[in-house]
Short mmCIF file of C-alpha atoms in Angstrom, two decimals:
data_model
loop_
_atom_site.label_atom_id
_atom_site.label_comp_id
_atom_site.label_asym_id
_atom_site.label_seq_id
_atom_site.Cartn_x
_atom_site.Cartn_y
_atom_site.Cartn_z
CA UNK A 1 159.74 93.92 92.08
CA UNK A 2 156.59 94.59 90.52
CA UNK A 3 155.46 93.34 87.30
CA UNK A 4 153.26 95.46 85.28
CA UNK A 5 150.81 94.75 82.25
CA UNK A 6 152.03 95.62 79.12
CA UNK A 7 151.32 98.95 77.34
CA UNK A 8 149.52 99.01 74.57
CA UNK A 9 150.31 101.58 72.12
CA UNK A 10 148.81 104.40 71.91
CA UNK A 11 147.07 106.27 69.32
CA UNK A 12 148.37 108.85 67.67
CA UNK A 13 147.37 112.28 68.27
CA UNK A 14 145.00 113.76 65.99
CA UNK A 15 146.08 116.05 63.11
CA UNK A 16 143.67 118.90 62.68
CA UNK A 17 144.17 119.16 59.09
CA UNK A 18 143.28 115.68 58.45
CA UNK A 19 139.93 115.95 60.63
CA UNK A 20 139.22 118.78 58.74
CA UNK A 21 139.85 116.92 55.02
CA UNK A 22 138.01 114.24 56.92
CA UNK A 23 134.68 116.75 58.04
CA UNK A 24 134.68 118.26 54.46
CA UNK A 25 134.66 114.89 52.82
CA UNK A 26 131.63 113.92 54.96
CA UNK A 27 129.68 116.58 52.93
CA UNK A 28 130.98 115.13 49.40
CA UNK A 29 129.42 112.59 47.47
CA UNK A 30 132.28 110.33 46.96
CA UNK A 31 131.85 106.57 45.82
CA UNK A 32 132.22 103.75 48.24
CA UNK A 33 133.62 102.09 45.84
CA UNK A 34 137.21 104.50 45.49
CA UNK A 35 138.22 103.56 49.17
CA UNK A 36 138.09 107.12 50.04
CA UNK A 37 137.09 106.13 54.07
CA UNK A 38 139.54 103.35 54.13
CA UNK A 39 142.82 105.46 52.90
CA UNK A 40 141.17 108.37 55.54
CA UNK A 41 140.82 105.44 58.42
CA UNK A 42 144.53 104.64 57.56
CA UNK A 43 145.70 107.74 57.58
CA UNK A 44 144.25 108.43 60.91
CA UNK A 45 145.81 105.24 62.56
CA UNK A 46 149.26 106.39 60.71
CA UNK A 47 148.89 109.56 62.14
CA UNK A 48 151.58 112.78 60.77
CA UNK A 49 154.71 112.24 59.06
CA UNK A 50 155.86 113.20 55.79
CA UNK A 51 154.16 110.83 53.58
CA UNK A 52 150.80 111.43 55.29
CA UNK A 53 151.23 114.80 55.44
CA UNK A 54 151.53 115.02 51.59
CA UNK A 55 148.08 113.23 51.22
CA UNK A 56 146.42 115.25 53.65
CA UNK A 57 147.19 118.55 52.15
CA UNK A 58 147.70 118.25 48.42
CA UNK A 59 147.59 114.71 47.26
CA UNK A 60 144.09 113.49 48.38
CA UNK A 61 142.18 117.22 47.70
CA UNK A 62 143.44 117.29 43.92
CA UNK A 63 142.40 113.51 43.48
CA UNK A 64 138.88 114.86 44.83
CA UNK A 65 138.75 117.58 43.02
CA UNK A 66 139.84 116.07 39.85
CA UNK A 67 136.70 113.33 40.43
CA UNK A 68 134.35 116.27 41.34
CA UNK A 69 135.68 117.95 38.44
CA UNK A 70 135.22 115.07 36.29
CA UNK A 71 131.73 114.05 37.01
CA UNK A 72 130.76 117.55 36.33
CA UNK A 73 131.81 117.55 32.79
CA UNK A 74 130.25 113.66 32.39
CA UNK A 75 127.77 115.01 30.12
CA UNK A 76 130.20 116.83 27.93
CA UNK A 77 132.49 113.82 28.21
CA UNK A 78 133.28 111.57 24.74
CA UNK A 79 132.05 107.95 25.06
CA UNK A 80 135.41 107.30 25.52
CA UNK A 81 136.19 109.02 28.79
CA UNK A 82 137.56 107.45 31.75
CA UNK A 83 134.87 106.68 34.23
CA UNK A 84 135.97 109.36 37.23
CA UNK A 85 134.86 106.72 39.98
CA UNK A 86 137.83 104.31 38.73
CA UNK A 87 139.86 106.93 38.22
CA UNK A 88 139.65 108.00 41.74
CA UNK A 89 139.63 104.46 43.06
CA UNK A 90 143.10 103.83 41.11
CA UNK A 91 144.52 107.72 42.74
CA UNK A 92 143.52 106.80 46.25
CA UNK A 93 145.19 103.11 45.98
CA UNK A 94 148.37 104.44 45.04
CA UNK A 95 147.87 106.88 47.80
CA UNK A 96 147.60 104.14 50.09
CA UNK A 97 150.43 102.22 48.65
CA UNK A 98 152.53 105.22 49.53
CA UNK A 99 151.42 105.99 52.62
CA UNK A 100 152.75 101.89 53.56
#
């Protein structure tokens, strides 16, 4: 009888959809400060299911694009508009939350 090493467990495989969210992201100015690259490093070691999958392709996009949206119309804003950075910050802890 032969006694082997445990196994450790193994990544899961990548999801193309999420490197490419991850690839465009690279190219956007986001603020470290949101935890953008922590809820992306999560969702990579999560790897697909349904809750990840909803972040990948609808939840974490419209939370960008509401910030990119946002910061655009800064200038326009009242005094008394949210600051986009904290709003994005609060979308992408809930969307870690979620994902568990």
């Amino acid at each position: 009888m032969s006694v082997s090493a445990p196994r450790e467990t193994a990544e899961p495989p990548p999801d193309p959809e999420l490197e490419a969210l991850i690839a465009y992201l690279d190219t956007v100015p986001l603020p470290a400060s949101a935890g953008v690259d922590a809820l992306l490093a999560a969702l990579r070691g999560t790897g697909p299911g349904p809750a990840a999958d909803r972040i990948v392709r609808h939840r974490l996009p419209v939370a960008v694009d509401g910030y990119l949206r946002a910061r655009t119309w800064l200038p326009w804003a009242g005094p008394d508009a949210p600051d986009p950075a904290a709003e994005l910050g609060r979308e992408v802890k809930q969307l870690a939350a979620e994902l568990g």
